[in-house]
Short mmCIF file of C-alpha atoms in Angstrom, two decimals:
data_model
loop_
_atom_site.label_atom_id
_atom_site.label_comp_id
_atom_site.label_asym_id
_atom_site.label_seq_id
_atom_site.Cartn_x
_atom_site.Cartn_y
_atom_site.Cartn_z
CA UNK A 1 7.92 32.17 18.38
CA UNK A 2 6.68 29.28 16.20
CA UNK A 3 7.04 25.87 17.79
CA UNK A 4 7.11 24.15 14.38
CA UNK A 5 5.06 21.22 15.63
CA UNK A 6 3.62 18.28 13.69
CA UNK A 7 0.12 18.71 12.27
CA UNK A 8 -1.57 15.61 10.84
CA UNK A 9 -4.65 15.95 8.63
CA UNK A 10 -6.76 13.27 6.97
CA UNK A 11 -8.90 13.18 3.87
CA UNK A 12 -11.96 10.96 3.53
CA UNK A 13 -10.18 7.92 2.05
CA UNK A 14 -8.86 6.31 5.27
CA UNK A 15 -9.59 8.30 8.46
CA UNK A 16 -9.15 5.14 10.62
CA UNK A 17 -5.50 4.77 9.60
CA UNK A 18 -4.89 8.50 10.15
CA UNK A 19 -6.36 8.21 13.67
CA UNK A 20 -4.06 5.28 14.46
CA UNK A 21 -0.99 7.12 13.16
CA UNK A 22 -1.81 10.27 15.14
CA UNK A 23 -2.48 8.22 18.29
CA UNK A 24 0.91 6.49 18.02
CA UNK A 25 2.63 9.88 17.85
CA UNK A 26 0.52 11.14 20.77
CA UNK A 27 -1.41 13.75 18.79
CA UNK A 28 -4.97 14.45 17.73
CA UNK A 29 -5.86 14.80 14.06
CA UNK A 30 -5.90 18.37 12.80
CA UNK A 31 -9.27 20.01 12.23
CA UNK A 32 -10.27 19.94 8.59
CA UNK A 33 -13.65 19.80 6.89
CA UNK A 34 -13.64 18.03 3.53
CA UNK A 35 -17.08 17.94 1.92
CA UNK A 36 -18.68 17.63 -1.48
CA UNK A 37 -21.28 20.03 -2.80
CA UNK A 38 -24.37 18.70 -4.56
CA UNK A 39 -22.63 19.18 -7.92
CA UNK A 40 -19.76 16.97 -6.61
CA UNK A 41 -17.25 19.82 -6.26
CA UNK A 42 -14.88 19.28 -3.32
CA UNK A 43 -14.64 21.93 -0.62
CA UNK A 44 -11.83 21.97 1.97
CA UNK A 45 -11.63 24.10 5.11
CA UNK A 46 -8.54 23.84 7.34
CA UNK A 47 -9.89 24.52 10.82
CA UNK A 48 -6.70 25.55 12.62
CA UNK A 49 -3.51 27.52 12.00
CA UNK A 50 -0.73 25.75 10.11
CA UNK A 51 1.53 28.79 9.71
CA UNK A 52 5.19 27.68 9.88
CA UNK A 53 4.12 24.16 10.94
CA UNK A 54 5.25 20.72 9.67
CA UNK A 55 2.08 19.45 7.96
CA UNK A 56 1.38 15.81 7.09
CA UNK A 57 -1.73 14.93 5.05
CA UNK A 58 -2.77 11.27 4.86
CA UNK A 59 -4.82 10.18 1.86
CA UNK A 60 -4.63 6.77 0.19
CA UNK A 61 -5.60 5.64 -3.30
CA UNK A 62 -8.81 3.65 -2.91
CA UNK A 63 -12.57 3.78 -3.39
CA UNK A 64 -13.48 6.96 -5.28
CA UNK A 65 -9.87 7.46 -6.33
CA UNK A 66 -10.42 10.58 -8.43
CA UNK A 67 -12.39 12.34 -5.68
CA UNK A 68 -9.79 11.38 -3.07
CA UNK A 69 -6.94 12.57 -5.28
CA UNK A 70 -8.69 15.90 -5.79
CA UNK A 71 -9.26 16.19 -2.02
CA UNK A 72 -5.54 15.67 -1.42
CA UNK A 73 -4.52 18.26 -4.01
CA UNK A 74 -6.90 20.87 -2.57
CA UNK A 75 -5.77 20.15 1.02
CA UNK A 76 -2.11 20.53 0.01
CA UNK A 77 -2.85 23.79 -1.77
CA UNK A 78 -4.90 25.10 1.16
CA UNK A 79 -2.00 24.42 3.55
CA UNK A 80 0.49 26.05 1.20
CA UNK A 81 -1.74 29.14 0.96
CA UNK A 82 -1.88 29.14 4.79
CA UNK A 83 1.96 29.39 4.97
CA UNK A 84 2.81 25.88 6.21
CA UNK A 85 6.60 25.44 6.47
CA UNK A 86 6.61 21.96 4.88
CA UNK A 87 3.79 19.83 3.45
CA UNK A 88 4.24 16.06 3.30
CA UNK A 89 1.67 13.89 1.53
CA UNK A 90 1.34 10.42 3.06
CA UNK A 91 -0.07 8.21 0.30
CA UNK A 92 0.16 4.58 1.51
CA UNK A 93 -1.25 3.26 -1.78
CA UNK A 94 -0.17 5.53 -4.64
CA UNK A 95 -3.03 6.13 -7.13
CA UNK A 96 -2.51 5.26 -10.81
CA UNK A 97 0.75 3.46 -9.93
CA UNK A 98 0.04 0.74 -12.50
CA UNK A 99 0.05 3.35 -15.30
CA UNK A 100 3.78 3.98 -14.94
CA UNK A 101 5.00 3.43 -18.50
CA UNK A 102 3.97 3.78 -22.11
CA UNK A 103 3.16 0.14 -22.78
CA UNK A 104 1.30 0.75 -26.06
CA UNK A 105 0.87 3.50 -28.63
CA UNK A 106 -0.74 6.71 -27.34
CA UNK A 107 -0.92 5.37 -23.76
CA UNK A 108 -0.61 8.04 -21.05
CA UNK A 109 1.91 7.79 -18.21
CA UNK A 110 -0.68 8.75 -15.62
CA UNK A 111 1.54 8.11 -12.58
CA UNK A 112 3.81 10.92 -13.83
CA UNK A 113 0.79 13.20 -14.27
CA UNK A 114 -0.22 12.53 -10.63
CA UNK A 115 3.34 13.33 -9.51
CA UNK A 116 3.27 16.62 -11.44
CA UNK A 117 -0.11 17.59 -9.94
CA UNK A 118 1.06 16.91 -6.38
CA UNK A 119 4.11 19.11 -6.87
CA UNK A 120 2.12 21.88 -8.56
CA UNK A 121 -0.33 21.85 -5.64
CA UNK A 122 2.59 22.58 -3.30
CA UNK A 123 3.72 19.23 -1.89
CA UNK A 124 7.32 19.24 -0.54
CA UNK A 125 7.70 15.56 0.35
CA UNK A 126 6.00 12.22 -0.37
CA UNK A 127 5.70 9.17 1.88
CA UNK A 128 4.31 6.05 0.24
CA UNK A 129 4.55 2.27 0.63
CA UNK A 130 5.50 -0.52 -1.78
CA UNK A 131 5.18 1.43 -5.03
CA UNK A 132 4.04 -0.81 -7.88
CA UNK A 133 7.18 0.31 -9.73
CA UNK A 134 10.07 1.91 -7.82
CA UNK A 135 10.95 4.14 -10.75
CA UNK A 136 7.83 6.23 -10.05
CA UNK A 137 10.07 8.02 -7.53
CA UNK A 138 11.90 9.44 -10.54
CA UNK A 139 8.75 11.30 -11.66
CA UNK A 140 9.18 13.64 -8.66
CA UNK A 141 11.53 16.56 -8.11
CA UNK A 142 10.85 16.43 -4.35
CA UNK A 143 12.02 13.74 -1.87
CA UNK A 144 10.06 10.47 -1.92
CA UNK A 145 10.27 7.91 0.90
CA UNK A 146 9.06 4.57 -0.46
CA UNK A 147 8.58 2.47 2.68
CA UNK A 148 8.36 -1.33 2.61
CA UNK A 149 5.79 -3.61 4.15
CA UNK A 150 8.39 -6.42 4.21
CA UNK A 151 9.51 -5.96 7.87
CA UNK A 152 5.86 -6.05 9.02
CA UNK A 153 5.20 -9.11 6.83
CA UNK A 154 8.28 -10.85 8.25
CA UNK A 155 7.04 -10.26 11.79
CA UNK A 156 3.57 -11.58 10.90
CA UNK A 157 5.00 -14.79 9.40
CA UNK A 158 7.33 -15.37 12.37
CA UNK A 159 4.52 -14.82 14.90
CA UNK A 160 1.69 -16.65 13.11
CA UNK A 161 3.22 -19.34 10.90
CA UNK A 162 5.54 -21.95 12.42
CA UNK A 163 7.81 -22.72 9.47
CA UNK A 164 9.78 -25.24 11.58
CA UNK A 165 6.75 -27.48 12.07
CA UNK A 166 5.24 -26.73 8.64
CA UNK A 167 7.90 -26.50 5.90
CA UNK A 168 7.03 -23.43 3.84
CA UNK A 169 7.91 -21.92 0.48
CA UNK A 170 7.59 -18.29 -0.61
CA UNK A 171 5.88 -18.00 -4.00
CA UNK A 172 5.79 -15.06 -6.39
CA UNK A 173 2.60 -15.10 -8.53
CA UNK A 174 4.46 -13.47 -11.45
CA UNK A 175 7.97 -12.74 -12.69
CA UNK A 176 7.65 -9.05 -11.75
CA UNK A 177 7.39 -9.87 -8.05
CA UNK A 178 10.31 -12.32 -8.00
CA UNK A 179 12.72 -9.82 -6.39
CA UNK A 180 10.26 -9.08 -3.56
CA UNK A 181 9.60 -12.77 -2.92
CA UNK A 182 13.26 -13.84 -3.03
CA UNK A 183 14.20 -11.10 -0.55
CA UNK A 184 11.53 -12.39 1.84
CA UNK A 185 12.57 -16.02 1.32
CA UNK A 186 16.23 -15.17 2.03
CA UNK A 187 15.40 -13.38 5.30
CA UNK A 188 13.22 -16.29 6.45
CA UNK A 189 15.67 -18.91 5.13
CA UNK A 190 12.91 -20.56 3.08
CA UNK A 191 12.68 -21.99 -0.44
CA UNK A 192 11.35 -19.90 -3.33
CA UNK A 193 9.03 -20.72 -6.23
CA UNK A 194 7.68 -18.70 -9.13
CA UNK A 195 4.48 -18.80 -11.15
CA UNK A 196 4.62 -17.68 -14.76
CA UNK A 197 1.30 -16.24 -15.95
CA UNK A 198 0.05 -15.45 -19.42
CA UNK A 199 -2.59 -12.73 -19.82
CA UNK A 200 -5.08 -12.39 -22.65
CA UNK A 201 -6.07 -8.90 -21.40
CA UNK A 202 -5.75 -6.72 -18.29
CA UNK A 203 -7.10 -8.27 -15.04
CA UNK A 204 -7.59 -11.62 -16.80
CA UNK A 205 -5.06 -14.46 -16.56
CA UNK A 206 -5.38 -17.35 -19.00
CA UNK A 207 -2.66 -19.86 -18.00
CA UNK A 208 -0.22 -20.43 -15.14
CA UNK A 209 2.95 -22.52 -14.96
CA UNK A 210 4.73 -23.28 -11.66
CA UNK A 211 8.53 -23.14 -11.48
CA UNK A 212 9.75 -24.76 -8.24
CA UNK A 213 8.68 -27.44 -5.75
CA UNK A 214 5.74 -26.90 -3.36
CA UNK A 215 4.74 -30.51 -2.68
CA UNK A 216 3.71 -31.11 0.96
CA UNK A 217 4.67 -27.53 1.86
CA UNK A 218 2.80 -24.46 3.05
CA UNK A 219 2.84 -22.05 0.08
CA UNK A 220 2.93 -18.33 0.92
CA UNK A 221 2.03 -16.14 -2.07
CA UNK A 222 3.53 -12.64 -1.86
CA UNK A 223 2.45 -9.69 -4.02
CA UNK A 224 2.25 -5.90 -3.82
CA UNK A 225 -1.48 -5.66 -4.54
CA UNK A 226 -4.62 -7.72 -4.92
CA UNK A 227 -7.31 -6.10 -7.05
CA UNK A 228 -9.89 -8.50 -8.50
CA UNK A 229 -7.90 -11.45 -7.02
CA UNK A 230 -8.11 -13.43 -10.26
CA UNK A 231 -4.34 -13.96 -10.17
CA UNK A 232 -4.35 -15.12 -6.53
CA UNK A 233 -7.28 -17.48 -7.08
CA UNK A 234 -5.65 -19.13 -10.10
CA UNK A 235 -2.25 -19.21 -8.37
CA UNK A 236 -3.76 -20.96 -5.33
CA UNK A 237 -5.38 -23.57 -7.60
CA UNK A 238 -2.07 -24.10 -9.44
CA UNK A 239 -0.21 -24.57 -6.13
CA UNK A 240 -2.81 -27.01 -4.76
CA UNK A 241 -2.73 -28.97 -8.04
CA UNK A 242 1.06 -29.25 -7.58
CA UNK A 243 0.73 -30.73 -4.09
CA UNK A 244 0.86 -27.71 -1.74
CA UNK A 245 -0.46 -28.52 1.75
CA UNK A 246 -2.07 -25.09 2.19
CA UNK A 247 -1.91 -21.70 0.47
CA UNK A 248 -1.71 -18.27 2.15
CA UNK A 249 -1.55 -14.94 0.31
CA UNK A 250 0.14 -11.84 1.74
CA UNK A 251 -0.34 -8.56 -0.13
CA UNK A 252 0.53 -4.97 0.72
CA UNK A 253 -2.43 -3.25 -0.91
CA UNK A 254 -5.73 -5.14 -0.59
CA UNK A 255 -7.78 -3.25 -3.19
CA UNK A 256 -10.29 -6.15 -3.38
CA UNK A 257 -12.53 -4.62 -6.04
CA UNK A 258 -15.18 -6.17 -8.27
CA UNK A 259 -15.73 -9.88 -7.62
CA UNK A 260 -12.64 -10.21 -5.39
CA UNK A 261 -14.51 -11.41 -2.29
CA UNK A 262 -16.36 -14.11 -4.22
CA UNK A 263 -13.09 -15.26 -5.79
CA UNK A 264 -11.39 -15.47 -2.36
CA UNK A 265 -14.32 -17.35 -0.79
CA UNK A 266 -14.46 -19.84 -3.68
CA UNK A 267 -10.67 -20.28 -3.96
CA UNK A 268 -8.22 -22.71 -2.34
CA UNK A 269 -6.73 -19.85 -0.30
CA UNK A 270 -6.69 -20.47 3.47
CA UNK A 271 -6.05 -16.79 4.30
CA UNK A 272 -5.50 -13.49 2.52
CA UNK A 273 -3.41 -11.17 4.70
CA UNK A 274 -3.41 -7.48 3.71
CA UNK A 275 -1.87 -4.42 5.30
CA UNK A 276 -4.23 -1.56 6.15
CA UNK A 277 -2.86 0.84 3.51
CA UNK A 278 -6.41 0.54 2.14
CA UNK A 279 -9.48 0.18 4.40
CA UNK A 280 -11.09 -3.26 4.15
CA UNK A 281 -13.06 -3.69 7.39
CA UNK A 282 -16.28 -3.98 5.35
CA UNK A 283 -14.70 -6.82 3.32
CA UNK A 284 -13.59 -8.66 6.49
CA UNK A 285 -17.20 -8.75 7.69
CA UNK A 286 -18.25 -10.81 4.66
CA UNK A 287 -15.06 -12.86 4.24
CA UNK A 288 -13.48 -14.56 7.25
CA UNK A 289 -10.35 -15.46 5.26
CA UNK A 290 -9.09 -11.85 5.32
CA UNK A 291 -6.64 -10.75 8.03
CA UNK A 292 -4.92 -7.39 8.58
CA UNK A 293 -1.35 -6.28 9.24
CA UNK A 294 -1.30 -2.82 10.84
CA UNK A 295 1.30 -0.48 9.32
CA UNK A 296 0.34 2.63 11.31
CA UNK A 297 3.48 2.19 13.47
CA UNK A 298 5.73 2.39 10.40
CA UNK A 299 4.06 5.57 9.15
CA UNK A 300 4.08 7.16 12.62
CA UNK A 301 7.79 6.46 13.13
CA UNK A 302 8.52 7.80 9.64
CA UNK A 303 6.69 11.04 10.47
CA UNK A 304 8.60 11.40 13.74
CA UNK A 305 11.97 10.79 12.06
CA UNK A 306 11.28 13.21 9.19
CA UNK A 307 10.14 15.94 11.59
CA UNK A 308 13.29 15.59 13.70
CA UNK A 309 15.60 15.28 10.69
CA UNK A 310 16.55 11.65 11.36
CA UNK A 311 17.21 8.90 8.82
CA UNK A 312 14.25 6.69 7.83
CA UNK A 313 16.41 3.92 6.29
CA UNK A 314 16.14 1.81 9.46
CA UNK A 315 12.42 1.34 8.64
CA UNK A 316 13.40 -0.54 5.47
CA UNK A 317 14.53 -3.48 7.60
CA UNK A 318 12.87 -3.12 11.03
CA UNK A 319 9.16 -2.71 11.82
CA UNK A 320 8.40 -0.58 14.91
CA UNK A 321 6.61 -2.45 17.71
#
């Protein structure tokens, strides 16, 4: 008789996070070989039976995003062909999440295309974290659990930043992140400020205007992702120019591509705190301003609750120890 146990597999995008998640549940990672042939075709071999099992495949959107996405699709399809009972894709940082709407003529909605591909491959459930736009959940016809890094961020601030000694203010670097920042400010009982930015083109900010008071306060910038860090660098300069005592940045997805490390090192930022939805150990070695918030506990508890048919809504407000 099938035990219907949990099987956790990992692609090549973030094996360290997968190991931490499996360890927290008390399991070993499932055996899977994911390799590339010399012509760059991806080959997947599932090395153990998944028949009638509850399969979870962890693959995040980073590095060689297209290769990692293809790996995930093939792994899902391989498990479906091997008669897995349910296949859940754990995608901490959802790829192509910024291409979620038709913002100009003939622009593709690539996030919807990714959603369609995952479902066609055979995915029954999606677990992700801090989607760039919550409406991406509507592109799926299968359940999507969009977890939040907010509880983990709250715990980090309470444990590492004494807001009683150092008056602090939560700052959103753009209007789009105002809801996220105000929610955090309300739970910490702190003031809120907003930076309005004007872009000439993608990934390039031309001018910033601060709305709110940061004078003689510790400014904590909060955003869902940091890519080239041009926004964070300019925001930190704007806050310092307006009298902020120090500037921290807390982001969920530390993509840190291109010249991001140089921007951080040259900026007025004291620290850039990222969750480990994306691996950045190599970046930490060359930039001592980067710190990490571990979210493996959140993902592990979500897996446990889904497997046992329990509600995951408690994870929206409480971070597991």
